[in-house]
Amino acid sequence: MRPLIQLFGELFAPASQKFSQALAQPELTQQQVQQDICQRLIHSQYGESLGIKSLADWHHIPIVNYDDIEKWISPQDVRSTPPSALPSPLTPEKIIFYEKTSGSRGAAKLIPYTKSLRRSFNQMFCVWAHDLIVNGPKFQTGKVYFCISPQFGTGETNLPTLQDDSEYLDLWLRWLLAPFLVSAGAVQFRDAAEFKEKLALALLSAENLEIISIWSPSFLRVILDYIAQRFVAPLLQPSIQNLRRRATLREVAQNFLVGLQPSIQESVELSLSQYPWTEIWPNLKLISCWDAAQAADGAGLLRSLFPGVMVQGKGLLATEAPMTVPLIEAGGCLPVLDEVFFEFEDTNGQIYRLEELQLGGVYGVVVSQKGGLYRYRMGDRVRVTHFYRQTPCLEFLGREGTISDLVGEKLNSDFLWDIIQEQGIAGAFFTSLVPVTFPQPYYLLLLDTVQETETEIAQGLDAAFMRSPHYRQARLLGQLAPLRVLISPHIPEIITNFKTRSGQKWGDIKHPLLETSPIHPELLHQLEQLNQHKPQ
C-alpha cells in the first residue's frame, strides 16, 4: 500500500505547492482572497444592506458575533426546508447544508456551508496530508479512523450534518479515502453505550490501524477506558469477525493477564498506562487531536500511552472556518491564508492584517470565509510563535471572554446566565460555576444559600445544559461527569482566603459567574471539606 500512499502524496502536491507559494507572499495572497470574498459580499443581500460597492468599502463592514447576524443566517425555518432550497442573504452561492455547533447565548447555532467553504476545508486537508506523507511517519496501510459525531436517540435534529471529519472534504476525495476508513457503522445510535461498543469493536478489529483523527483527546480516553474495562475478561473479542485478529487479541490479553496476575489477585485498580495499547494497535503511527490550552494535558496522556506514536495538534479548526494547519517542516501551525481572509484584534480593539503581526503578539481572530461569514469574530486567542516563509505561525492560547472548554463543550457565561434564570434558582447571593479536571472533568456549581437541594439543582442544570450540542455529546460519551452542586455560606470566604494567600490583592478579587480555568486541587479539597460538616 505504500506506493498508493505515495501516489496520494503526488495527488495532494498541487495544493501543497500553492500553499507554499502563498506562505512566501502572505500580503499579496491575502489581498487576492479578500477581493474574492468581497465580491461575494457585494452580490449578497447582506452586502447590499451595508452599502458595500467595492473593496474600498471594507472598513464599513462591521466586525460581528453570531448573535449579530443570526437573522441573516436563518431567515426562515431551516429545520423543515431542504438547505438547497433556501436562499441565502449572506452569499450568492447556494447553501448545501447547515452544520450545528454550540452557540454563545443560545444552546446552538447553525453555520451555513457552501461548496466553496467545503473546498477550503478540502484544500487544508490536502496540504496537511501531503506534509504528513512527505515529512511524517512512513505510513504503510493508510487505515484511518475519523472521529464521528454520533446522534443518540431520535429527534435531535432534522438537519443534514457532518457525520465525521471526512465529510469536510469534497466528494472525490471522500471516494478516494473510503477504502481506508475505519467506521463504527451507523451514525444514529440508541445511546452512548451502543456507540462506545460499536466504536470499540471497530477499532479493535482494525489490525492495520495507522491514524486516529479526533477532536478532544478525552474522546479517545473514553473509548480506551471502555476497552480497558472489558479487556481483562475479553468480552468484546467474540464479536470480532476476523479470526486471525481475534486470535491476536486473545494472545495479547493472555500475556497481559499473566503479567498482572498479582495485581488482579489484590484487586488493585489498573490505570490506563498499564494496558498494552501499542500491542493492540502495533501499526498506529499518528494521533491527530487538539493539544493546546485545556487539551494539553489530555494530549500528554495520549503521548504517554502510545510511546513512539506521533501525537500532532490539529491547529485551529472550527465549524465556521479552517484557520491554521500544522506543518511538520514549519514546526508550528500556519494560517490557511489562501482560502480565508484573516484580521486580528488586540486588547485595545486595534485591527491588524496578517502581514502586520508581531513576534510574540497575542491577538483575537477575525475571519472572512467563503460560506457567507464576513469579519466574523471567532472568539479564539492566538500568539505568534515564529515565522515560516514570511508567514507567522500561530499558537492557539484559548477562548476569549468567559468561555469554559474542558473537552470541547464550550460553555458560555451568557448561556449559563440564561439557564440559571430559567431554572429559577432563588436566594443565592454567590453563584459561580467552576470546571474541575480530576478525577474526571466535570462542572461544580458553588452557591452560598438557596431554597432547593443540591441534588435538585444539579439535575435541573445538567438537563438544561444538555440543550448545548457539544455539552450533551460530552456528557453522553462520558467525557464530562454529571454536574455537581455545593451549597454553603462559607464558600465565598474560603475562595477569597485562598486567592489572597495565592497573591491576589483583596480589591482585585472577582467571583465570575463562570470560571474559565480549572479549580486548584487545594481549593477544591477545602470546599469538599464543607460537606463533612453538614448535618446528615
PDB file of N, CA, C and O in Angstrom, residues 330-334 357-363 382-388 391-397:
ATOM      1  N   ALA A 330       7.396  23.185   9.175  1.00  0.00           N
ATOM      2  CA  ALA A 330       7.330  24.552   9.698  1.00  0.00           C
ATOM      3  C   ALA A 330       7.518  24.588  11.205  1.00  0.00           C
ATOM      4  O   ALA A 330       7.794  25.647  11.777  1.00  0.00           O
ATOM      5  N   GLY A 331       7.323  23.460  11.858  1.00  0.00           N
ATOM      6  CA  GLY A 331       7.453  23.424  13.311  1.00  0.00           C
ATOM      7  C   GLY A 331       6.365  24.199  14.022  1.00  0.00           C
ATOM      8  O   GLY A 331       6.564  24.714  15.130  1.00  0.00           O
ATOM      9  N   GLY A 332       5.197  24.289  13.410  1.00  0.00           N
ATOM     10  CA  GLY A 332       4.093  25.012  14.023  1.00  0.00           C
ATOM     11  C   GLY A 332       2.872  25.005  13.129  1.00  0.00           C
ATOM     12  O   GLY A 332       2.785  24.244  12.160  1.00  0.00           O
ATOM     13  N   CYS A 333       1.921  25.872  13.466  1.00  0.00           N
ATOM     14  CA  CYS A 333       0.652  25.943  12.739  1.00  0.00           C
ATOM     15  C   CYS A 333       0.580  27.231  11.933  1.00  0.00           C
ATOM     16  O   CYS A 333       0.772  28.326  12.479  1.00  0.00           O
ATOM     17  N   LEU A 334       0.269  27.082  10.647  1.00  0.00           N
ATOM     18  CA  LEU A 334       0.233  28.227   9.743  1.00  0.00           C
ATOM     19  C   LEU A 334      -1.190  28.553   9.332  1.00  0.00           C
ATOM     20  O   LEU A 334      -2.018  27.645   9.147  1.00  0.00           O
ATOM     21  N   LEU A 357       1.375  41.337  11.849  1.00  0.00           N
ATOM     22  CA  LEU A 357       1.526  40.720  13.164  1.00  0.00           C
ATOM     23  C   LEU A 357       2.975  40.746  13.622  1.00  0.00           C
ATOM     24  O   LEU A 357       3.909  40.634  12.823  1.00  0.00           O
ATOM     25  N   GLN A 358       3.139  40.863  14.953  1.00  0.00           N
ATOM     26  CA  GLN A 358       4.466  40.941  15.548  1.00  0.00           C
ATOM     27  C   GLN A 358       4.800  39.654  16.293  1.00  0.00           C
ATOM     28  O   GLN A 358       3.917  39.005  16.886  1.00  0.00           O
ATOM     29  N   LEU A 359       6.070  39.284  16.293  1.00  0.00           N
ATOM     30  CA  LEU A 359       6.528  38.102  17.018  1.00  0.00           C
ATOM     31  C   LEU A 359       6.173  38.229  18.498  1.00  0.00           C
ATOM     32  O   LEU A 359       6.449  39.243  19.135  1.00  0.00           O
ATOM     33  N   GLY A 360       5.531  37.197  19.036  1.00  0.00           N
ATOM     34  CA  GLY A 360       5.137  37.204  20.439  1.00  0.00           C
ATOM     35  C   GLY A 360       3.813  37.883  20.706  1.00  0.00           C
ATOM     36  O   GLY A 360       3.300  37.821  21.830  1.00  0.00           O
ATOM     37  N   GLY A 361       3.240  38.531  19.702  1.00  0.00           N
ATOM     38  CA  GLY A 361       1.973  39.228  19.883  1.00  0.00           C
ATOM     39  C   GLY A 361       0.816  38.271  20.114  1.00  0.00           C
ATOM     40  O   GLY A 361       0.782  37.163  19.575  1.00  0.00           O
ATOM     41  N   VAL A 362      -0.157  38.700  20.935  1.00  0.00           N
ATOM     42  CA  VAL A 362      -1.359  37.916  21.234  1.00  0.00           C
ATOM     43  C   VAL A 362      -2.559  38.646  20.655  1.00  0.00           C
ATOM     44  O   VAL A 362      -2.744  39.854  20.897  1.00  0.00           O
ATOM     45  N   TYR A 363      -3.379  37.927  19.900  1.00  0.00           N
ATOM     46  CA  TYR A 363      -4.479  38.562  19.170  1.00  0.00           C
ATOM     47  C   TYR A 363      -5.733  37.690  19.195  1.00  0.00           C
ATOM     48  O   TYR A 363      -5.657  36.466  19.323  1.00  0.00           O
ATOM     49  N   VAL A 382      -4.741  33.783  19.802  1.00  0.00           N
ATOM     50  CA  VAL A 382      -3.547  33.135  19.268  1.00  0.00           C
ATOM     51  C   VAL A 382      -2.321  33.984  19.584  1.00  0.00           C
ATOM     52  O   VAL A 382      -2.419  35.192  19.822  1.00  0.00           O
ATOM     53  N   ARG A 383      -1.168  33.333  19.562  1.00  0.00           N
ATOM     54  CA  ARG A 383       0.101  34.030  19.753  1.00  0.00           C
ATOM     55  C   ARG A 383       1.024  33.704  18.583  1.00  0.00           C
ATOM     56  O   ARG A 383       1.070  32.559  18.122  1.00  0.00           O
ATOM     57  N   VAL A 384       1.767  34.690  18.122  1.00  0.00           N
ATOM     58  CA  VAL A 384       2.738  34.486  17.056  1.00  0.00           C
ATOM     59  C   VAL A 384       3.997  33.868  17.664  1.00  0.00           C
ATOM     60  O   VAL A 384       4.677  34.504  18.472  1.00  0.00           O
ATOM     61  N   THR A 385       4.295  32.618  17.300  1.00  0.00           N
ATOM     62  CA  THR A 385       5.440  31.915  17.877  1.00  0.00           C
ATOM     63  C   THR A 385       6.710  32.129  17.075  1.00  0.00           C
ATOM     64  O   THR A 385       7.794  32.262  17.643  1.00  0.00           O
ATOM     65  N   HIS A 386       6.605  32.137  15.755  1.00  0.00           N
ATOM     66  CA  HIS A 386       7.754  32.355  14.873  1.00  0.00           C
ATOM     67  C   HIS A 386       7.224  32.561  13.460  1.00  0.00           C
ATOM     68  O   HIS A 386       6.002  32.546  13.240  1.00  0.00           O
ATOM     69  N   PHE A 387       8.131  32.763  12.523  1.00  0.00           N
ATOM     70  CA  PHE A 387       7.742  32.978  11.131  1.00  0.00           C
ATOM     71  C   PHE A 387       8.317  31.857  10.262  1.00  0.00           C
ATOM     72  O   PHE A 387       9.412  31.355  10.519  1.00  0.00           O
ATOM     73  N   TYR A 388       7.542  31.485   9.261  1.00  0.00           N
ATOM     74  CA  TYR A 388       7.974  30.466   8.311  1.00  0.00           C
ATOM     75  C   TYR A 388       7.635  30.972   6.912  1.00  0.00           C
ATOM     76  O   TYR A 388       6.475  31.249   6.606  1.00  0.00           O
ATOM     77  N   THR A 391       5.539  34.053   6.732  1.00  0.00           N
ATOM     78  CA  THR A 391       4.193  33.982   7.315  1.00  0.00           C
ATOM     79  C   THR A 391       4.279  33.619   8.798  1.00  0.00           C
ATOM     80  O   THR A 391       5.038  32.714   9.169  1.00  0.00           O
ATOM     81  N   PRO A 392       3.509  34.300   9.648  1.00  0.00           N
ATOM     82  CA  PRO A 392       3.560  34.000  11.087  1.00  0.00           C
ATOM     83  C   PRO A 392       2.907  32.656  11.423  1.00  0.00           C
ATOM     84  O   PRO A 392       1.855  32.314  10.889  1.00  0.00           O
ATOM     85  N   CYS A 393       3.551  31.876  12.286  1.00  0.00           N
ATOM     86  CA  CYS A 393       2.955  30.666  12.839  1.00  0.00           C
ATOM     87  C   CYS A 393       2.165  31.054  14.086  1.00  0.00           C
ATOM     88  O   CYS A 393       2.626  31.857  14.899  1.00  0.00           O
ATOM     89  N   LEU A 394       0.973  30.487  14.219  1.00  0.00           N
ATOM     90  CA  LEU A 394       0.040  30.906  15.269  1.00  0.00           C
ATOM     91  C   LEU A 394      -0.233  29.760  16.236  1.00  0.00           C
ATOM     92  O   LEU A 394      -0.615  28.666  15.826  1.00  0.00           O
ATOM     93  N   GLU A 395      -0.055  30.033  17.514  1.00  0.00           N
ATOM     94  CA  GLU A 395      -0.338  29.062  18.564  1.00  0.00           C
ATOM     95  C   GLU A 395      -1.663  29.405  19.233  1.00  0.00           C
ATOM     96  O   GLU A 395      -1.886  30.555  19.637  1.00  0.00           O
ATOM     97  N   PHE A 396      -2.555  28.436  19.334  1.00  0.00           N
ATOM     98  CA  PHE A 396      -3.849  28.651  19.982  1.00  0.00           C
ATOM     99  C   PHE A 396      -3.655  28.731  21.490  1.00  0.00           C
ATOM    100  O   PHE A 396      -3.084  27.835  22.110  1.00  0.00           O
ATOM    101  N   LEU A 397      -4.129  29.821  22.097  1.00  0.00           N
ATOM    102  CA  LEU A 397      -3.990  30.020  23.541  1.00  0.00           C
ATOM    103  C   LEU A 397      -5.256  29.691  24.307  1.00  0.00           C
ATOM    104  O   LEU A 397      -5.208  29.376  25.495  1.00  0.00           O
TER     105      LEU A 397
END
